[in-house]
mmCIF file of C-alpha atoms in Angstrom:
data_model
loop_
_atom_site.group_PDB
_atom_site.id
_atom_site.type_symbol
_atom_site.label_atom_id
_atom_site.label_comp_id
_atom_site.label_asym_id
_atom_site.label_seq_id
_atom_site.Cartn_x
_atom_site.Cartn_y
_atom_site.Cartn_z
ATOM 1 C CA UNK Z 1 0.000 0.000 0.000
ATOM 2 C CA UNK Z 2 2.853 2.392 0.780
ATOM 3 C CA UNK Z 3 4.313 1.935 -2.717
ATOM 4 C CA UNK Z 4 0.946 2.781 -4.245
ATOM 5 C CA UNK Z 5 0.706 5.946 -2.158
ATOM 6 C CA UNK Z 6 4.237 6.984 -3.103
ATOM 7 C CA UNK Z 7 3.414 6.404 -6.775
ATOM 8 C CA UNK Z 8 0.263 8.500 -6.548
ATOM 9 C CA UNK Z 9 2.081 11.347 -4.819
ATOM 10 C CA UNK Z 10 4.896 11.224 -7.379
ATOM 11 C CA UNK Z 11 2.408 11.371 -10.247
ATOM 12 C CA UNK Z 12 0.547 14.293 -8.685
ATOM 13 C CA UNK Z 13 3.784 16.234 -8.302
ATOM 14 C CA UNK Z 14 4.818 15.529 -11.890
ATOM 15 C CA UNK Z 15 1.348 16.426 -13.151
ATOM 16 C CA UNK Z 16 1.300 19.701 -11.207
ATOM 17 C CA UNK Z 17 4.638 20.626 -12.780
ATOM 18 C CA UNK Z 18 3.295 19.673 -16.200
ATOM 19 C CA UNK Z 19 0.207 21.882 -15.725
ATOM 20 C CA UNK Z 20 2.372 24.808 -14.596
ATOM 21 C CA UNK Z 21 4.572 24.443 -17.684
ATOM 22 C CA UNK Z 22 1.539 24.093 -19.963
ATOM 23 C CA UNK Z 23 -0.013 27.301 -18.653
ATOM 24 C CA UNK Z 24 3.277 29.069 -19.278
ATOM 25 C CA UNK Z 25 3.389 27.728 -22.847
ATOM 26 C CA UNK Z 26 -0.246 28.695 -23.450
ATOM 27 C CA UNK Z 27 0.436 32.260 -22.339
ATOM 28 C CA UNK Z 28 3.523 32.474 -24.540
ATOM 29 C CA UNK Z 29 1.509 31.233 -27.507
ATOM 30 C CA UNK Z 30 -1.236 33.804 -26.867
ATOM 31 C CA UNK Z 31 1.341 36.577 -26.796
ATOM 32 C CA UNK Z 32 2.879 35.320 -30.024
ATOM 33 C CA UNK Z 33 -0.514 35.307 -31.734
ATOM 34 C CA UNK Z 34 -1.317 38.813 -30.507
ATOM 35 C CA UNK Z 35 2.037 40.093 -31.748
ATOM 36 C CA UNK Z 36 1.720 38.376 -35.108
ATOM 37 C CA UNK Z 37 5.102 36.671 -35.019
ATOM 38 C CA UNK Z 38 6.505 34.931 -38.057
ATOM 39 C CA UNK Z 39 5.134 31.573 -39.116
ATOM 40 C CA UNK Z 40 8.414 29.705 -38.457
ATOM 41 C CA UNK Z 41 8.534 31.050 -34.894
ATOM 42 C CA UNK Z 42 4.898 30.167 -34.370
ATOM 43 C CA UNK Z 43 5.497 26.666 -35.739
ATOM 44 C CA UNK Z 44 8.349 26.131 -33.278
ATOM 45 C CA UNK Z 45 6.120 27.153 -30.381
ATOM 46 C CA UNK Z 46 3.224 24.946 -31.498
ATOM 47 C CA UNK Z 47 5.521 21.962 -32.050
ATOM 48 C CA UNK Z 48 6.996 22.481 -28.607
ATOM 49 C CA UNK Z 49 3.513 22.558 -27.070
ATOM 50 C CA UNK Z 50 2.537 19.364 -28.875
ATOM 51 C CA UNK Z 51 5.675 17.646 -27.623
ATOM 52 C CA UNK Z 52 4.784 18.779 -24.140
ATOM 53 C CA UNK Z 53 1.416 17.019 -24.462
ATOM 54 C CA UNK Z 54 3.189 13.851 -25.546
ATOM 55 C CA UNK Z 55 5.211 14.041 -22.328
ATOM 56 C CA UNK Z 56 1.963 14.011 -20.348
ATOM 57 C CA UNK Z 57 0.975 10.668 -21.803
ATOM 58 C CA UNK Z 58 4.399 9.194 -21.040
ATOM 59 C CA UNK Z 59 4.056 9.806 -17.296
#
């Protein structure tokens, strides 16, 4: 039972960090869209955000 609890706590910590990072990325993307940055820069940001989502499913 202790191992299960430790695993749950570890996941919650990792997930909280993931959510924090995702909010940061979302805000950066909003700013980029408002400032009409170049398409290559926007593509880099979107690709980075998608990779971040993939990390969520690897937890």
